[in-house]
PDB file of C-alpha atoms and ligand atoms in Angstrom:
ATOM      1  CA  MET K   8      -7.696  -6.656  -0.601  1.00 94.00           C
ATOM      2  CA  LEU K   9      -3.597  -6.249  -0.865  1.00 97.00           C
ATOM      3  CA  LEU K  10      -3.509  -3.770   2.011  1.00 97.00           C
ATOM      4  CA  GLN K  11      -6.471  -2.203   4.344  1.00 97.00           C
ATOM      5  CA  THR K  12      -6.184  -0.221   7.301  1.00 96.00           C
ATOM      6  CA  ASN K  13      -9.124  -0.717   9.939  1.00 94.00           C
ATOM      7  CA  SER K  14      -9.682   2.510  11.926  1.00 95.00           C
ATOM      8  CA  LEU K  15      -6.187   3.086  12.137  1.00 96.00           C
ATOM      9  CA  ASP K  16      -4.900   5.490  15.057  1.00 96.00           C
ATOM     10  CA  ALA K  17      -1.214   6.465  15.194  1.00 95.00           C
ATOM     11  CA  GLY K  18       0.616   8.937  17.160  1.00 94.00           C
ATOM     12  CA  TYR K  19       4.013   9.761  18.913  1.00 94.00           C
ATOM     13  CA  GLY K  20       3.789   9.186  22.431  1.00 90.00           C
ATOM     14  CA  ARG K  21       0.797  10.973  23.807  1.00 92.00           C
ATOM     15  CA  PHE K  22       0.293  13.124  20.634  1.00 94.00           C
ATOM     16  CA  ARG K  23      -2.311  11.440  18.151  1.00 95.00           C
ATOM     17  CA  ALA K  24      -1.400  12.212  14.721  1.00 96.00           C
ATOM     18  CA  LEU K  25      -3.840   9.829  13.009  1.00 97.00           C
ATOM     19  CA  PHE K  26      -7.683   9.256  13.734  1.00 97.00           C
ATOM     20  CA  GLY K  27      -9.644   6.341  12.657  1.00 96.00           C
ATOM     21  CA  ILE K  28      -7.704   6.083   9.189  1.00 97.00           C
ATOM     22  CA  ASP K  29      -9.678   3.569   6.653  1.00 97.00           C
ATOM     23  CA  ILE K  30      -7.929   2.946   3.296  1.00 98.00           C
ATOM     24  CA  GLU K  31      -7.719   0.340   0.681  1.00 98.00           C
ATOM     25  CA  VAL K  32      -5.319  -0.748  -1.863  1.00 98.00           C
ATOM     26  CA  ALA K  33      -6.221  -3.425  -4.324  1.00 97.00           C
ATOM     27  CA  ALA K  34      -3.263  -5.594  -6.085  1.00 96.00           C
ATOM     28  CA  GLY K  35      -1.643  -3.620  -8.732  1.00 95.00           C
ATOM     29  CA  GLU K  36      -3.484  -0.312  -7.740  1.00 97.00           C
ATOM     30  CA  CYS K  37      -1.770   3.265  -7.872  1.00 97.00           C
ATOM     31  CA  ILE K  38      -3.203   5.144  -4.739  1.00 98.00           C
ATOM     32  CA  ALA K  39      -2.099   8.863  -3.986  1.00 97.00           C
ATOM     33  CA  ILE K  40      -2.304  10.456  -0.654  1.00 97.00           C
ATOM     34  CA  ILE K  41      -2.681  14.082  -0.658  1.00 96.00           C
ATOM     35  CA  GLY K  42      -2.814  16.738   2.260  1.00 94.00           C
ATOM     36  CA  ALA K  43      -1.048  19.772   3.373  1.00 92.00           C
ATOM     37  CA  ASN K  44       2.112  19.848   5.581  1.00 91.00           C
ATOM     38  CA  GLY K  45       1.223  18.158   9.027  1.00 93.00           C
ATOM     39  CA  ALA K  46      -1.729  16.450   7.756  1.00 95.00           C
ATOM     40  CA  GLY K  47      -0.527  12.989   8.728  1.00 96.00           C
ATOM     41  CA  LYS K  48       0.680  11.342   5.401  1.00 96.00           C
ATOM     42  CA  SER K  49       4.184  10.334   6.533  1.00 96.00           C
ATOM     43  CA  THR K  50       2.727   8.924   9.696  1.00 96.00           C
ATOM     44  CA  LEU K  51       0.243   6.818   7.794  1.00 97.00           C
ATOM     45  CA  MET K  52       3.402   5.587   5.799  1.00 97.00           C
ATOM     46  CA  ARG K  53       5.214   4.921   8.775  1.00 95.00           C
ATOM     47  CA  SER K  54       2.409   2.952  10.286  1.00 96.00           C
ATOM     48  CA  ILE K  55       1.984   0.843   7.275  1.00 97.00           C
ATOM     49  CA  SER K  56       5.670   0.031   6.823  1.00 96.00           C
ATOM     50  CA  GLY K  57       6.041  -0.890  10.648  1.00 95.00           C
ATOM     51  CA  VAL K  58       8.312   1.834  11.473  1.00 93.00           C
ATOM     52  CA  LEU K  59       5.702   3.178  13.941  1.00 93.00           C
ATOM     53  CA  PRO K  60       4.077   0.074  15.992  1.00 86.00           C
ATOM     54  CA  ASN K  61       0.261  -0.111  15.734  1.00 85.00           C
ATOM     55  CA  ALA K  62      -2.580  -2.551  17.032  1.00 84.00           C
ATOM     56  CA  PRO K  63      -2.374  -5.774  15.039  1.00 81.00           C
ATOM     57  CA  GLY K  64      -5.825  -5.713  13.517  1.00 81.00           C
ATOM     58  CA  MET K  65      -5.438  -1.772  12.560  1.00 92.00           C
ATOM     59  CA  ILE K  66      -3.441  -2.987   9.246  1.00 95.00           C
ATOM     60  CA  LEU K  67      -4.317  -5.908   7.244  1.00 96.00           C
ATOM     61  CA  HIS K  68      -2.146  -7.510   4.263  1.00 97.00           C
ATOM     62  CA  ASN K  69      -3.850  -9.985   2.343  1.00 96.00           C
ATOM     63  CA  GLY K  70      -6.324 -10.034   4.974  1.00 95.00           C
ATOM     64  CA  GLU K  71      -3.804 -10.829   7.692  1.00 95.00           C
ATOM     65  CA  PRO K  72      -3.279  -8.730  10.562  1.00 95.00           C
ATOM     66  CA  ILE K  73       0.497  -6.979  10.163  1.00 95.00           C
ATOM     67  CA  GLY K  74       0.086  -4.037  12.340  1.00 92.00           C
ATOM     68  CA  ALA K  75       2.245  -5.412  15.147  1.00 92.00           C
ATOM     69  CA  LEU K  76       4.984  -6.696  13.013  1.00 95.00           C
ATOM     70  CA  SER K  77       8.555  -5.094  12.590  1.00 94.00           C
ATOM     71  CA  ALA K  78       9.506  -2.830   9.673  1.00 93.00           C
ATOM     72  CA  ALA K  79      11.818  -5.934   8.807  1.00 92.00           C
ATOM     73  CA  ALA K  80       9.107  -8.566   8.890  1.00 93.00           C
ATOM     74  CA  ILE K  81       6.653  -6.315   6.919  1.00 94.00           C
ATOM     75  CA  LEU K  82       9.391  -5.619   4.191  1.00 93.00           C
ATOM     76  CA  LYS K  83       9.698  -9.277   4.048  1.00 92.00           C
ATOM     77  CA  ARG K  84       6.174  -9.458   3.346  1.00 93.00           C
ATOM     78  CA  GLY K  85       6.494  -7.358   0.451  1.00 94.00           C
ATOM     79  CA  ILE K  86       5.628  -3.881   1.438  1.00 96.00           C
ATOM     80  CA  ALA K  87       8.651  -1.477   0.972  1.00 96.00           C
ATOM     81  CA  MET K  88       9.122   2.081   1.499  1.00 95.00           C
ATOM     82  CA  VAL K  89      10.859   5.124   0.013  1.00 95.00           C
ATOM     83  CA  PRO K  90      11.169   7.246   2.842  1.00 87.00           C
ATOM     84  CA  GLU K  91      10.707  11.344   2.858  1.00 86.00           C
ATOM     85  CA  GLY K  92      14.004  12.663   2.433  1.00 78.00           C
ATOM     86  CA  ARG K  93      15.593   9.669   0.774  1.00 80.00           C
ATOM     87  CA  LYS K  94      17.801   8.597   3.794  1.00 86.00           C
ATOM     88  CA  LEU K  95      20.622   7.139   1.652  1.00 86.00           C
ATOM     89  CA  PHE K  96      23.629   5.480   3.591  1.00 82.00           C
ATOM     90  CA  PRO K  97      26.212   8.309   3.595  1.00 83.00           C
ATOM     91  CA  SER K  98      29.221   6.349   3.340  1.00 86.00           C
ATOM     92  CA  LEU K  99      28.168   3.810   0.962  1.00 94.00           C
ATOM     93  CA  SER K 100      28.090   3.690  -2.764  1.00 94.00           C
ATOM     94  CA  VAL K 101      25.337   4.010  -5.198  1.00 96.00           C
ATOM     95  CA  GLU K 102      25.494   0.166  -5.735  1.00 96.00           C
ATOM     96  CA  GLU K 103      25.874  -0.703  -2.029  1.00 96.00           C
ATOM     97  CA  ASN K 104      22.747   1.329  -1.270  1.00 95.00           C
ATOM     98  CA  LEU K 105      20.926  -0.894  -3.755  1.00 95.00           C
ATOM     99  CA  LEU K 106      22.318  -3.892  -2.475  1.00 94.00           C
ATOM    100  CA  ILE K 107      21.269  -3.229   1.085  1.00 91.00           C
ATOM    101  CA  GLY K 108      17.773  -2.837  -0.374  1.00 87.00           C
ATOM    102  CA  GLY K 109      18.027  -6.317  -1.547  1.00 84.00           C
ATOM    103  CA  GLN K 110      18.832  -8.110   1.766  1.00 82.00           C
ATOM    104  CA  LYS K 111      15.254  -8.889   2.762  1.00 75.00           C
ATOM    105  CA  ARG K 112      14.490  -9.841  -0.849  1.00 73.00           C
ATOM    106  CA  ARG K 113      11.433 -11.749  -1.695  1.00 72.00           C
ATOM    107  CA  GLY K 114      12.353 -14.999  -3.740  1.00 72.00           C
ATOM    108  CA  SER K 115      10.717 -13.997  -6.945  1.00 74.00           C
ATOM    109  CA  GLY K 116      10.404 -10.798  -8.612  1.00 80.00           C
ATOM    110  CA  ALA K 117      11.367  -8.484 -11.544  1.00 85.00           C
ATOM    111  CA  TRP K 118      14.018  -6.462  -9.798  1.00 93.00           C
ATOM    112  CA  SER K 119      17.992  -6.873  -9.756  1.00 93.00           C
ATOM    113  CA  LEU K 120      20.884  -4.432 -10.179  1.00 95.00           C
ATOM    114  CA  GLN K 121      20.540  -4.887 -13.800  1.00 95.00           C
ATOM    115  CA  THR K 122      16.732  -4.051 -14.241  1.00 95.00           C
ATOM    116  CA  ILE K 123      17.135  -1.063 -11.914  1.00 96.00           C
ATOM    117  CA  TYR K 124      20.161   0.205 -13.774  1.00 97.00           C
ATOM    118  CA  ASP K 125      17.882  -0.340 -16.982  1.00 97.00           C
ATOM    119  CA  LEU K 126      15.078   1.722 -15.204  1.00 96.00           C
ATOM    120  CA  PHE K 127      17.583   4.451 -14.023  1.00 96.00           C
ATOM    121  CA  PRO K 128      20.628   4.460 -16.639  1.00 96.00           C
ATOM    122  CA  ILE K 129      22.227   7.380 -14.924  1.00 96.00           C
ATOM    123  CA  LEU K 130      22.841   5.070 -11.642  1.00 97.00           C
ATOM    124  CA  ARG K 131      24.652   2.678 -13.675  1.00 97.00           C
ATOM    125  CA  GLU K 132      27.262   5.342 -14.623  1.00 97.00           C
ATOM    126  CA  LYS K 133      27.463   6.651 -11.108  1.00 97.00           C
ATOM    127  CA  ARG K 134      27.198   2.976  -9.268  1.00 96.00           C
ATOM    128  CA  ALA K 135      30.751   3.269  -7.588  1.00 95.00           C
ATOM    129  CA  LEU K 136      30.307   6.887  -6.151  1.00 94.00           C
ATOM    130  CA  PRO K 137      29.036   7.720  -2.869  1.00 91.00           C
ATOM    131  CA  GLY K 138      25.351   7.945  -2.941  1.00 91.00           C
ATOM    132  CA  THR K 139      25.096  11.141  -1.208  1.00 89.00           C
ATOM    133  CA  SER K 140      27.369  12.730  -3.625  1.00 91.00           C
ATOM    134  CA  LEU K 141      24.542  12.674  -6.353  1.00 92.00           C
ATOM    135  CA  SER K 142      22.035  15.222  -7.150  1.00 94.00           C
ATOM    136  CA  GLY K 143      18.852  15.257  -5.422  1.00 93.00           C
ATOM    137  CA  GLY K 144      16.909  13.688  -8.232  1.00 94.00           C
ATOM    138  CA  GLN K 145      19.544  10.909  -8.708  1.00 95.00           C
ATOM    139  CA  GLN K 146      19.404  10.417  -4.903  1.00 95.00           C
ATOM    140  CA  GLN K 147      15.720   9.946  -5.265  1.00 95.00           C
ATOM    141  CA  MET K 148      16.321   7.352  -7.848  1.00 96.00           C
ATOM    142  CA  VAL K 149      18.769   5.321  -5.589  1.00 96.00           C
ATOM    143  CA  ALA K 150      15.885   5.513  -3.020  1.00 96.00           C
ATOM    144  CA  ILE K 151      13.494   4.115  -5.304  1.00 97.00           C
ATOM    145  CA  GLY K 152      15.873   1.605  -6.566  1.00 97.00           C
ATOM    146  CA  ARG K 153      16.812   0.441  -2.956  1.00 95.00           C
ATOM    147  CA  ALA K 154      13.171  -0.102  -2.193  1.00 96.00           C
ATOM    148  CA  LEU K 155      12.663  -1.969  -5.299  1.00 96.00           C
ATOM    149  CA  MET K 156      15.365  -4.191  -4.722  1.00 95.00           C
ATOM    150  CA  SER K 157      13.297  -5.946  -2.226  1.00 94.00           C
ATOM    151  CA  ASN K 158      10.769  -7.007  -4.939  1.00 94.00           C
ATOM    152  CA  PRO K 159       7.950  -5.160  -3.328  1.00 95.00           C
ATOM    153  CA  GLU K 160       4.260  -5.906  -4.155  1.00 95.00           C
ATOM    154  CA  LEU K 161       3.523  -2.503  -2.377  1.00 97.00           C
ATOM    155  CA  LEU K 162       5.675   0.326  -2.938  1.00 97.00           C
ATOM    156  CA  LEU K 163       5.362   3.247  -0.466  1.00 97.00           C
ATOM    157  CA  CYS K 164       6.763   6.324  -2.034  1.00 96.00           C
ATOM    158  CA  ASP K 165       6.821   9.548   0.529  1.00 95.00           C
ATOM    159  CA  GLU K 166       7.145  12.953  -1.153  1.00 92.00           C
ATOM    160  CA  ILE K 167       9.318  11.733  -4.073  1.00 91.00           C
ATOM    161  CA  SER K 168       9.326  15.027  -5.773  1.00 90.00           C
ATOM    162  CA  LEU K 169       9.537  17.106  -2.765  1.00 88.00           C
ATOM    163  CA  GLY K 170      12.331  20.050  -3.483  1.00 88.00           C
ATOM    164  CA  LEU K 171      13.044  18.555  -7.221  1.00 91.00           C
ATOM    165  CA  ALA K 172      12.883  20.732 -10.485  1.00 90.00           C
ATOM    166  CA  PRO K 173       9.961  19.856 -12.604  1.00 91.00           C
ATOM    167  CA  VAL K 174      12.130  18.253 -15.271  1.00 91.00           C
ATOM    168  CA  VAL K 175      13.628  15.912 -12.792  1.00 92.00           C
ATOM    169  CA  ILE K 176       9.973  15.223 -11.067  1.00 92.00           C
ATOM    170  CA  ARG K 177       8.948  14.117 -14.607  1.00 91.00           C
ATOM    171  CA  ASP K 178      11.782  11.810 -14.816  1.00 91.00           C
ATOM    172  CA  ILE K 179      11.137  10.280 -11.566  1.00 93.00           C
ATOM    173  CA  TYR K 180       7.465   9.784 -12.237  1.00 93.00           C
ATOM    174  CA  ALA K 181       8.194   8.287 -15.653  1.00 93.00           C
ATOM    175  CA  ALA K 182       9.428   5.303 -13.719  1.00 95.00           C
ATOM    176  CA  LEU K 183       6.027   4.451 -12.082  1.00 95.00           C
ATOM    177  CA  PRO K 184       4.417   2.827 -15.134  1.00 95.00           C
ATOM    178  CA  ARG K 185       7.276   0.671 -15.468  1.00 94.00           C
ATOM    179  CA  ILE K 186       7.149  -0.317 -11.657  1.00 95.00           C
ATOM    180  CA  ARG K 187       3.531  -1.224 -12.200  1.00 96.00           C
ATOM    181  CA  GLU K 188       4.135  -3.250 -15.037  1.00 94.00           C
ATOM    182  CA  THR K 189       5.800  -5.819 -12.558  1.00 93.00           C
ATOM    183  CA  GLY K 190       2.325  -5.945 -11.035  1.00 93.00           C
ATOM    184  CA  ALA K 191       3.441  -3.965  -7.956  1.00 95.00           C
ATOM    185  CA  ALA K 192       0.828  -1.444  -6.209  1.00 97.00           C
ATOM    186  CA  VAL K 193       1.880   2.065  -5.352  1.00 98.00           C
ATOM    187  CA  ILE K 194       1.116   4.474  -2.709  1.00 98.00           C
ATOM    188  CA  VAL K 195       2.362   7.846  -3.587  1.00 97.00           C
ATOM    189  CA  VAL K 196       2.087  10.579  -1.002  1.00 96.00           C
ATOM    190  CA  GLU K 197       2.195  14.010  -2.631  1.00 92.00           C
ATOM    191  CA  GLN K 198       1.515  17.697  -1.960  1.00 86.00           C
ATOM    192  CA  ASP K 199       1.285  18.359  -5.571  1.00 86.00           C
ATOM    193  CA  ILE K 200      -2.462  17.628  -6.255  1.00 89.00           C
ATOM    194  CA  THR K 201      -2.005  17.806 -10.145  1.00 89.00           C
ATOM    195  CA  GLN K 202       0.788  15.117  -9.858  1.00 88.00           C
ATOM    196  CA  ALA K 203      -1.281  13.050  -7.639  1.00 90.00           C
ATOM    197  CA  LEU K 204      -4.429  13.186  -9.927  1.00 92.00           C
ATOM    198  CA  ARG K 205      -2.273  12.382 -12.938  1.00 92.00           C
ATOM    199  CA  VAL K 206      -0.743   9.154 -11.541  1.00 94.00           C
ATOM    200  CA  ALA K 207      -3.499   7.749  -9.385  1.00 96.00           C
ATOM    201  CA  ASP K 208      -6.477   5.521  -9.760  1.00 97.00           C
ATOM    202  CA  ARG K 209      -7.717   6.710  -6.606  1.00 97.00           C
ATOM    203  CA  VAL K 210      -6.997   9.607  -4.187  1.00 97.00           C
ATOM    204  CA  TYR K 211      -7.124   9.806  -0.305  1.00 97.00           C
ATOM    205  CA  CYS K 212      -6.963  13.336   1.176  1.00 96.00           C
ATOM    206  CA  LEU K 213      -5.902  13.747   4.703  1.00 97.00           C
ATOM    207  CA  MET K 214      -6.455  16.842   6.909  1.00 96.00           C
ATOM    208  CA  GLU K 215      -5.496  17.005  10.775  1.00 95.00           C
ATOM    209  CA  GLY K 216      -5.262  13.189  10.825  1.00 97.00           C
ATOM    210  CA  ARG K 217      -8.440  12.270   9.059  1.00 97.00           C
ATOM    211  CA  VAL K 218      -9.394  11.127   5.707  1.00 97.00           C
ATOM    212  CA  THR K 219     -11.599  13.933   4.417  1.00 96.00           C
ATOM    213  CA  LEU K 220     -12.054  13.035   0.907  1.00 95.00           C
ATOM    214  CA  SER K 221     -11.423   9.841  -1.616  1.00 96.00           C
ATOM    215  CA  GLY K 222     -12.350   8.734  -4.950  1.00 96.00           C
ATOM    216  CA  THR K 223     -10.831   8.401  -8.411  1.00 96.00           C
ATOM    217  CA  PRO K 224      -9.568  11.481 -10.100  1.00 95.00           C
ATOM    218  CA  ASP K 225     -12.325  11.883 -12.324  1.00 94.00           C
ATOM    219  CA  THR K 226     -14.977  12.239  -9.843  1.00 94.00           C
ATOM    220  CA  LEU K 227     -13.086  14.589  -7.389  1.00 92.00           C
ATOM    221  CA  THR K 228     -13.955  18.231  -8.298  1.00 89.00           C
ATOM    222  CA  ARG K 229     -11.236  21.172  -7.663  1.00 88.00           C
ATOM    223  CA  ASP K 230     -13.702  22.621  -4.933  1.00 90.00           C
ATOM    224  CA  ALA K 231     -14.080  19.473  -3.235  1.00 91.00           C
ATOM    225  CA  ILE K 232     -10.235  18.955  -3.061  1.00 90.00           C
ATOM    226  CA  HIS K 233      -9.829  22.494  -1.947  1.00 90.00           C
ATOM    227  CA  ASP K 234     -12.137  22.152   0.940  1.00 91.00           C
ATOM    228  CA  ALA K 235     -10.853  18.427   1.971  1.00 90.00           C
ATOM    229  CA  TYR K 236      -7.241  19.867   1.805  1.00 88.00           C
ATOM    230  CA  PHE K 237      -7.581  23.188   3.509  1.00 86.00           C
ATOM    231  CA  GLY K 238     -10.936  22.849   5.281  1.00 84.00           C
ATOM    232  CA  GLY K 239     -14.310  24.156   4.205  1.00 68.00           C
ATOM    233  CA  HIS K 240     -15.430  27.569   4.817  1.00 54.00           C
TER     234      HIS K 240
HETATM  235  P1  ATP Y   9       4.629  16.535   5.924  1.00 89.83           P
HETATM  236  O1  ATP Y   9       4.232  17.116   4.566  1.00 89.83           O
HETATM  237  O2  ATP Y   9       5.199  18.036   6.496  1.00 89.83           O
HETATM  238  O3  ATP Y   9       5.646  15.579   5.974  1.00 89.83           O
HETATM  239  P2  ATP Y   9       2.724  14.916   6.897  1.00 89.83           P
HETATM  240  O4  ATP Y   9       1.209  14.893   6.232  1.00 89.83           O
HETATM  241  O5  ATP Y   9       3.564  13.808   6.130  1.00 89.83           O
HETATM  242  O6  ATP Y   9       3.483  16.170   6.823  1.00 89.83           O
HETATM  243  P3  ATP Y   9       3.455  14.043   9.530  1.00 89.83           P
HETATM  244  O7  ATP Y   9       4.781  14.404   9.206  1.00 89.83           O
HETATM  245  O8  ATP Y   9       2.655  12.678   9.254  1.00 89.83           O
HETATM  246  O9  ATP Y   9       2.550  14.768   8.400  1.00 89.83           O
HETATM  247  O10 ATP Y   9       2.850  14.639  10.742  1.00 89.83           O
HETATM  248  C1  ATP Y   9       1.518  14.443  11.399  1.00 89.83           C
HETATM  249  C2  ATP Y   9       1.722  15.135  12.902  1.00 89.83           C
HETATM  250  O11 ATP Y   9       2.540  14.552  13.551  1.00 89.83           O
HETATM  251  C3  ATP Y   9       2.098  16.661  12.829  1.00 89.83           C
HETATM  252  O12 ATP Y   9       1.419  17.399  13.774  1.00 89.83           O
HETATM  253  C4  ATP Y   9       3.804  16.359  13.330  1.00 89.83           C
HETATM  254  O13 ATP Y   9       4.050  17.499  13.809  1.00 89.83           O
HETATM  255  C5  ATP Y   9       3.557  15.203  13.965  1.00 89.83           C
HETATM  256  N1  ATP Y   9       4.963  14.528  13.889  1.00 89.83           N
HETATM  257  C6  ATP Y   9       5.504  13.934  13.066  1.00 89.83           C
HETATM  258  N2  ATP Y   9       6.362  13.326  13.316  1.00 89.83           N
HETATM  259  C7  ATP Y   9       6.814  13.279  14.676  1.00 89.83           C
HETATM  260  C8  ATP Y   9       7.524  12.739  15.637  1.00 89.83           C
HETATM  261  N3  ATP Y   9       8.564  12.095  15.320  1.00 89.83           N
HETATM  262  N4  ATP Y   9       7.209  13.252  16.903  1.00 89.83           N
HETATM  263  C9  ATP Y   9       6.197  14.059  17.344  1.00 89.83           C
HETATM  264  N5  ATP Y   9       5.418  14.355  16.602  1.00 89.83           N
HETATM  265  C10 ATP Y   9       5.574  14.127  15.177  1.00 89.83           C
END
């Protein structure tokens, strides 16, 4: 298994946000994590990416414990995150933002400035402009490109469609098949269930810090998802 969480608990100080999370991601797979506001989706992404520290054995990468590694060490192993809210470096140009993503680059891989500009041609046009001067959707493309510059084998995407117009969301999600063609696995965190079911091989639903449902999109009924998302009656 490329990535496995093993009864993962996480939180902030004494506040516990995740309780015994078990998820698995195989090489090349696309997983969607769905759930309401505050369900713990971002906390799960922060735990996997090493932004939040964990017990070593709670997260396994290719069978090896990585839960206690730093975010930089995890990036170096090929797990890159597109954080919620994009978090571009405000004083840097589009191209400088992308180059920063390449600093902890893995040796081999598909991605370079050129292939990212081929993926999102508008970024080539705007490469010299401050990243934060771009539209929301274009900034999201920069954030995705910045993560890809590390040549990840697992890309974590935290709410990449949040606050964007449907036509822009479509453009962003159109990049996903091309990212997967490189062999990378992807986890998308999505509040939009339809979008999640459309792109994912498998879905996990979180509610109040626990996995309440998992399966392939074709096996999950609307009612089951509704109950797992909002709680049963
Ligand atoms: P959203 O869609 O709102 O981002 P989420 O499913 O990603 O929701 P998290 O952001 O992981 O949920 O939050 C899970 C819980 O942890 C919530 O109760 C939230 O209030 C709490 N929380 C999140 N970040 C922090 C923090 N930095 N400090 C303290 N509590 C936090």
